[in-house]
């Protein structure tokens, strides 16, 4: 039986980990921006989220 473990180099694994950390940081920044916008809009933010969800559903079922 052939052993195929360990085919990735250390540099490749480090690049993957770095990319995942970068994605995590971007998601945290986006979350902070959205929460800031939500605090500015107050109760209207839920209505905007609902409208965006409805537009996405309409687009997916080709009704838009």
PDB file of N, CA and C in Angstrom:
ATOM      1  N   UNK A   1       0.849  -1.171   0.000  1.00  0.00           N
ATOM      2  CA  UNK A   1       0.000   0.000   0.000  1.00  0.00           C
ATOM      3  C   UNK A   1       0.891   1.230   0.000  1.00  0.00           C
ATOM      4  N   UNK A   2       0.577   2.181  -0.868  1.00  0.00           N
ATOM      5  CA  UNK A   2       1.365   3.392  -0.980  1.00  0.00           C
ATOM      6  C   UNK A   2       0.937   4.411   0.062  1.00  0.00           C
ATOM      7  N   UNK A   3       1.911   5.070   0.641  1.00  0.00           N
ATOM      8  CA  UNK A   3       1.637   6.119   1.617  1.00  0.00           C
ATOM      9  C   UNK A   3       1.697   7.458   0.901  1.00  0.00           C
ATOM     10  N   UNK A   4       0.553   8.155   0.799  1.00  0.00           N
ATOM     11  CA  UNK A   4       0.501   9.424   0.071  1.00  0.00           C
ATOM     12  C   UNK A   4       0.402  10.611   1.008  1.00  0.00           C
ATOM     13  N   UNK A   5       0.647  10.420   2.282  1.00  0.00           N
ATOM     14  CA  UNK A   5       0.573  11.534   3.217  1.00  0.00           C
ATOM     15  C   UNK A   5       1.808  12.413   3.062  1.00  0.00           C
ATOM     16  N   UNK A   6       1.655  13.674   3.386  1.00  0.00           N
ATOM     17  CA  UNK A   6       2.789  14.580   3.413  1.00  0.00           C
ATOM     18  C   UNK A   6       3.256  15.062   2.062  1.00  0.00           C
ATOM     19  N   UNK A   7       2.360  15.095   1.082  1.00  0.00           N
ATOM     20  CA  UNK A   7       2.767  15.549  -0.239  1.00  0.00           C
ATOM     21  C   UNK A   7       2.839  17.063  -0.339  1.00  0.00           C
ATOM     22  N   UNK A   8       2.135  17.787   0.542  1.00  0.00           N
ATOM     23  CA  UNK A   8       2.179  19.246   0.524  1.00  0.00           C
ATOM     24  C   UNK A   8       3.440  19.739   1.215  1.00  0.00           C
ATOM     25  N   UNK A   9       4.026  20.759   0.632  1.00  0.00           N
ATOM     26  CA  UNK A   9       5.204  21.351   1.254  1.00  0.00           C
ATOM     27  C   UNK A   9       4.784  22.296   2.368  1.00  0.00           C
ATOM     28  N   UNK A  10       5.718  22.603   3.248  1.00  0.00           N
ATOM     29  CA  UNK A  10       5.440  23.480   4.377  1.00  0.00           C
ATOM     30  C   UNK A  10       5.043  24.865   3.891  1.00  0.00           C
ATOM     31  N   UNK A  11       5.686  25.359   2.852  1.00  0.00           N
ATOM     32  CA  UNK A  11       5.367  26.683   2.322  1.00  0.00           C
ATOM     33  C   UNK A  11       3.940  26.750   1.810  1.00  0.00           C
ATOM     34  N   UNK A  12       3.484  25.675   1.184  1.00  0.00           N
ATOM     35  CA  UNK A  12       2.115  25.628   0.683  1.00  0.00           C
ATOM     36  C   UNK A  12       1.122  25.661   1.832  1.00  0.00           C
ATOM     37  N   UNK A  13       1.410  24.895   2.887  1.00  0.00           N
ATOM     38  CA  UNK A  13       0.525  24.903   4.047  1.00  0.00           C
ATOM     39  C   UNK A  13       0.499  26.274   4.714  1.00  0.00           C
ATOM     40  N   UNK A  14       1.649  26.934   4.775  1.00  0.00           N
ATOM     41  CA  UNK A  14       1.704  28.273   5.356  1.00  0.00           C
ATOM     42  C   UNK A  14       0.901  29.273   4.526  1.00  0.00           C
ATOM     43  N   UNK A  15       0.943  29.132   3.205  1.00  0.00           N
ATOM     44  CA  UNK A  15       0.160  30.009   2.340  1.00  0.00           C
ATOM     45  C   UNK A  15      -1.334  29.791   2.554  1.00  0.00           C
ATOM     46  N   UNK A  16      -1.740  28.531   2.739  1.00  0.00           N
ATOM     47  CA  UNK A  16      -3.145  28.228   2.978  1.00  0.00           C
ATOM     48  C   UNK A  16      -3.599  28.830   4.301  1.00  0.00           C
ATOM     49  N   UNK A  17      -2.792  28.671   5.343  1.00  0.00           N
ATOM     50  CA  UNK A  17      -3.127  29.228   6.649  1.00  0.00           C
ATOM     51  C   UNK A  17      -3.183  30.752   6.577  1.00  0.00           C
ATOM     52  N   UNK A  18      -2.233  31.369   5.879  1.00  0.00           N
ATOM     53  CA  UNK A  18      -2.230  32.820   5.733  1.00  0.00           C
ATOM     54  C   UNK A  18      -3.472  33.298   4.983  1.00  0.00           C
ATOM     55  N   UNK A  19      -3.876  32.590   3.960  1.00  0.00           N
ATOM     56  CA  UNK A  19      -5.078  32.960   3.216  1.00  0.00           C
ATOM     57  C   UNK A  19      -6.316  32.848   4.095  1.00  0.00           C
ATOM     58  N   UNK A  20      -6.396  31.807   4.913  1.00  0.00           N
ATOM     59  CA  UNK A  20      -7.540  31.650   5.805  1.00  0.00           C
ATOM     60  C   UNK A  20      -7.587  32.752   6.856  1.00  0.00           C
ATOM     61  N   UNK A  21      -6.432  33.151   7.368  1.00  0.00           N
ATOM     62  CA  UNK A  21      -6.378  34.247   8.338  1.00  0.00           C
ATOM     63  C   UNK A  21      -6.806  35.556   7.670  1.00  0.00           C
ATOM     64  N   UNK A  22      -6.373  35.772   6.429  1.00  0.00           N
ATOM     65  CA  UNK A  22      -6.764  36.980   5.703  1.00  0.00           C
ATOM     66  C   UNK A  22      -8.276  37.013   5.478  1.00  0.00           C
ATOM     67  N   UNK A  23      -8.860  35.876   5.122  1.00  0.00           N
ATOM     68  CA  UNK A  23     -10.304  35.800   4.927  1.00  0.00           C
ATOM     69  C   UNK A  23     -11.028  36.094   6.239  1.00  0.00           C
ATOM     70  N   UNK A  24     -10.527  35.567   7.344  1.00  0.00           N
ATOM     71  CA  UNK A  24     -11.126  35.823   8.646  1.00  0.00           C
ATOM     72  C   UNK A  24     -11.082  37.309   8.994  1.00  0.00           C
ATOM     73  N   UNK A  25      -9.958  37.957   8.737  1.00  0.00           N
ATOM     74  CA  UNK A  25      -9.845  39.391   9.007  1.00  0.00           C
ATOM     75  C   UNK A  25     -10.807  40.207   8.152  1.00  0.00           C
ATOM     76  N   UNK A  26     -10.931  39.851   6.894  1.00  0.00           N
ATOM     77  CA  UNK A  26     -11.853  40.562   6.005  1.00  0.00           C
ATOM     78  C   UNK A  26     -13.291  40.393   6.485  1.00  0.00           C
ATOM     79  N   UNK A  27     -13.644  39.177   6.902  1.00  0.00           N
ATOM     80  CA  UNK A  27     -14.998  38.951   7.407  1.00  0.00           C
ATOM     81  C   UNK A  27     -15.271  39.742   8.678  1.00  0.00           C
ATOM     82  N   UNK A  28     -14.278  39.873   9.540  1.00  0.00           N
ATOM     83  CA  UNK A  28     -14.463  40.666  10.751  1.00  0.00           C
ATOM     84  C   UNK A  28     -14.628  42.142  10.421  1.00  0.00           C
ATOM     85  N   UNK A  29     -13.889  42.646   9.440  1.00  0.00           N
ATOM     86  CA  UNK A  29     -14.028  44.044   9.026  1.00  0.00           C
ATOM     87  C   UNK A  29     -15.408  44.287   8.431  1.00  0.00           C
ATOM     88  N   UNK A  30     -15.860  43.367   7.589  1.00  0.00           N
ATOM     89  CA  UNK A  30     -17.193  43.498   6.994  1.00  0.00           C
ATOM     90  C   UNK A  30     -18.269  43.459   8.077  1.00  0.00           C
ATOM     91  N   UNK A  31     -18.098  42.588   9.060  1.00  0.00           N
ATOM     92  CA  UNK A  31     -19.062  42.513  10.158  1.00  0.00           C
ATOM     93  C   UNK A  31     -19.091  43.821  10.933  1.00  0.00           C
ATOM     94  N   UNK A  32     -17.932  44.420  11.168  1.00  0.00           N
ATOM     95  CA  UNK A  32     -17.893  45.696  11.889  1.00  0.00           C
ATOM     96  C   UNK A  32     -18.583  46.799  11.085  1.00  0.00           C
ATOM     97  N   UNK A  33     -18.365  46.815   9.766  1.00  0.00           N
ATOM     98  CA  UNK A  33     -19.012  47.814   8.923  1.00  0.00           C
ATOM     99  C   UNK A  33     -20.528  47.641   8.916  1.00  0.00           C
ATOM    100  N   UNK A  34     -20.971  46.396   8.797  1.00  0.00           N
ATOM    101  CA  UNK A  34     -22.411  46.144   8.760  1.00  0.00           C
ATOM    102  C   UNK A  34     -23.052  46.501  10.095  1.00  0.00           C
ATOM    103  N   UNK A  35     -22.381  46.183  11.200  1.00  0.00           N
ATOM    104  CA  UNK A  35     -22.962  46.523  12.497  1.00  0.00           C
ATOM    105  C   UNK A  35     -22.991  48.040  12.699  1.00  0.00           C
ATOM    106  N   UNK A  36     -22.002  48.751  12.154  1.00  0.00           N
ATOM    107  CA  UNK A  36     -22.021  50.213  12.226  1.00  0.00           C
ATOM    108  C   UNK A  36     -23.159  50.797  11.428  1.00  0.00           C
ATOM    109  N   UNK A  37     -23.384  50.270  10.246  1.00  0.00           N
ATOM    110  CA  UNK A  37     -24.497  50.724   9.418  1.00  0.00           C
ATOM    111  C   UNK A  37     -25.821  50.385  10.088  1.00  0.00           C
ATOM    112  N   UNK A  38     -25.889  49.208  10.702  1.00  0.00           N
ATOM    113  CA  UNK A  38     -27.122  48.795  11.372  1.00  0.00           C
ATOM    114  C   UNK A  38     -27.448  49.718  12.538  1.00  0.00           C
ATOM    115  N   UNK A  39     -26.421  50.152  13.264  1.00  0.00           N
ATOM    116  CA  UNK A  39     -26.695  51.044  14.390  1.00  0.00           C
ATOM    117  C   UNK A  39     -27.152  52.420  13.901  1.00  0.00           C
ATOM    118  N   UNK A  40     -26.681  52.838  12.721  1.00  0.00           N
ATOM    119  CA  UNK A  40     -27.118  54.119  12.175  1.00  0.00           C
ATOM    120  C   UNK A  40     -28.555  54.063  11.661  1.00  0.00           C
ATOM    121  N   UNK A  41     -28.913  52.950  11.039  1.00  0.00           N
ATOM    122  CA  UNK A  41     -30.241  52.835  10.440  1.00  0.00           C
ATOM    123  C   UNK A  41     -31.310  52.448  11.446  1.00  0.00           C
ATOM    124  N   UNK A  42     -30.907  51.841  12.539  1.00  0.00           N
ATOM    125  CA  UNK A  42     -31.862  51.477  13.580  1.00  0.00           C
ATOM    126  C   UNK A  42     -32.858  50.440  13.125  1.00  0.00           C
ATOM    127  N   UNK A  43     -34.140  50.696  13.331  1.00  0.00           N
ATOM    128  CA  UNK A  43     -35.156  49.684  13.009  1.00  0.00           C
ATOM    129  C   UNK A  43     -35.334  49.460  11.510  1.00  0.00           C
ATOM    130  N   UNK A  44     -34.875  50.367  10.690  1.00  0.00           N
ATOM    131  CA  UNK A  44     -35.035  50.196   9.248  1.00  0.00           C
ATOM    132  C   UNK A  44     -34.070  49.156   8.679  1.00  0.00           C
ATOM    133  N   UNK A  45     -33.051  48.773   9.458  1.00  0.00           N
ATOM    134  CA  UNK A  45     -32.068  47.809   8.962  1.00  0.00           C
ATOM    135  C   UNK A  45     -32.714  46.454   8.711  1.00  0.00           C
ATOM    136  N   UNK A  46     -33.657  46.036   9.559  1.00  0.00           N
ATOM    137  CA  UNK A  46     -34.357  44.770   9.347  1.00  0.00           C
ATOM    138  C   UNK A  46     -35.153  44.799   8.053  1.00  0.00           C
ATOM    139  N   UNK A  47     -35.794  45.908   7.771  1.00  0.00           N
ATOM    140  CA  UNK A  47     -36.584  46.040   6.540  1.00  0.00           C
ATOM    141  C   UNK A  47     -35.669  45.966   5.324  1.00  0.00           C
ATOM    142  N   UNK A  48     -34.501  46.593   5.407  1.00  0.00           N
ATOM    143  CA  UNK A  48     -33.541  46.549   4.298  1.00  0.00           C
ATOM    144  C   UNK A  48     -33.036  45.123   4.086  1.00  0.00           C
ATOM    145  N   UNK A  49     -32.743  44.408   5.178  1.00  0.00           N
ATOM    146  CA  UNK A  49     -32.304  43.019   5.063  1.00  0.00           C
ATOM    147  C   UNK A  49     -33.395  42.164   4.423  1.00  0.00           C
ATOM    148  N   UNK A  50     -34.619  42.369   4.821  1.00  0.00           N
ATOM    149  CA  UNK A  50     -35.733  41.614   4.257  1.00  0.00           C
ATOM    150  C   UNK A  50     -35.896  41.919   2.772  1.00  0.00           C
ATOM    151  N   UNK A  51     -35.755  43.171   2.391  1.00  0.00           N
ATOM    152  CA  UNK A  51     -35.868  43.547   0.971  1.00  0.00           C
ATOM    153  C   UNK A  51     -34.751  42.916   0.152  1.00  0.00           C
ATOM    154  N   UNK A  52     -33.541  42.898   0.686  1.00  0.00           N
ATOM    155  CA  UNK A  52     -32.422  42.273  -0.026  1.00  0.00           C
ATOM    156  C   UNK A  52     -32.669  40.778  -0.185  1.00  0.00           C
ATOM    157  N   UNK A  53     -33.169  40.127   0.864  1.00  0.00           N
ATOM    158  CA  UNK A  53     -33.459  38.696   0.791  1.00  0.00           C
ATOM    159  C   UNK A  53     -34.542  38.408  -0.252  1.00  0.00           C
ATOM    160  N   UNK A  54     -35.569  39.240  -0.300  1.00  0.00           N
ATOM    161  CA  UNK A  54     -36.638  39.052  -1.283  1.00  0.00           C
ATOM    162  C   UNK A  54     -36.094  39.240  -2.698  1.00  0.00           C
ATOM    163  N   UNK A  55     -35.257  40.244  -2.900  1.00  0.00           N
ATOM    164  CA  UNK A  55     -34.666  40.449  -4.229  1.00  0.00           C
ATOM    165  C   UNK A  55     -33.809  39.268  -4.657  1.00  0.00           C
ATOM    166  N   UNK A  56     -33.048  38.697  -3.724  1.00  0.00           N
ATOM    167  CA  UNK A  56     -32.212  37.535  -4.053  1.00  0.00           C
ATOM    168  C   UNK A  56     -33.077  36.350  -4.418  1.00  0.00           C
ATOM    169  N   UNK A  57     -34.145  36.109  -3.655  1.00  0.00           N
ATOM    170  CA  UNK A  57     -35.051  34.989  -3.962  1.00  0.00           C
ATOM    171  C   UNK A  57     -35.706  35.201  -5.314  1.00  0.00           C
ATOM    172  N   UNK A  58     -36.171  36.400  -5.591  1.00  0.00           N
ATOM    173  CA  UNK A  58     -36.786  36.689  -6.902  1.00  0.00           C
ATOM    174  C   UNK A  58     -35.797  36.498  -8.030  1.00  0.00           C
ATOM    175  N   UNK A  59     -34.565  36.870  -7.812  1.00  0.00           N
ATOM    176  CA  UNK A  59     -33.544  36.705  -8.841  1.00  0.00           C
ATOM    177  C   UNK A  59     -33.256  35.232  -9.068  1.00  0.00           C
ATOM    178  N   UNK A  60     -33.241  34.439  -7.991  1.00  0.00           N
ATOM    179  CA  UNK A  60     -32.953  33.010  -8.134  1.00  0.00           C
ATOM    180  C   UNK A  60     -34.074  32.263  -8.853  1.00  0.00           C
ATOM    181  N   UNK A  61     -35.311  32.690  -8.683  1.00  0.00           N
ATOM    182  CA  UNK A  61     -36.407  32.003  -9.358  1.00  0.00           C
ATOM    183  C   UNK A  61     -36.771  32.681 -10.683  1.00  0.00           C
ATOM    184  N   UNK A  62     -35.936  33.581 -11.134  1.00  0.00           N
ATOM    185  CA  UNK A  62     -36.114  34.271 -12.417  1.00  0.00           C
ATOM    186  C   UNK A  62     -37.431  35.032 -12.509  1.00  0.00           C
ATOM    187  N   UNK A  63     -37.809  35.694 -11.450  1.00  0.00           N
ATOM    188  CA  UNK A  63     -39.001  36.524 -11.457  1.00  0.00           C
ATOM    189  C   UNK A  63     -38.659  37.998 -11.460  1.00  0.00           C
ATOM    190  N   UNK A  64     -37.391  38.333 -11.445  1.00  0.00           N
ATOM    191  CA  UNK A  64     -36.952  39.722 -11.386  1.00  0.00           C
ATOM    192  C   UNK A  64     -36.638  40.241 -12.756  1.00  0.00           C
TER     193      UNK A  64
END
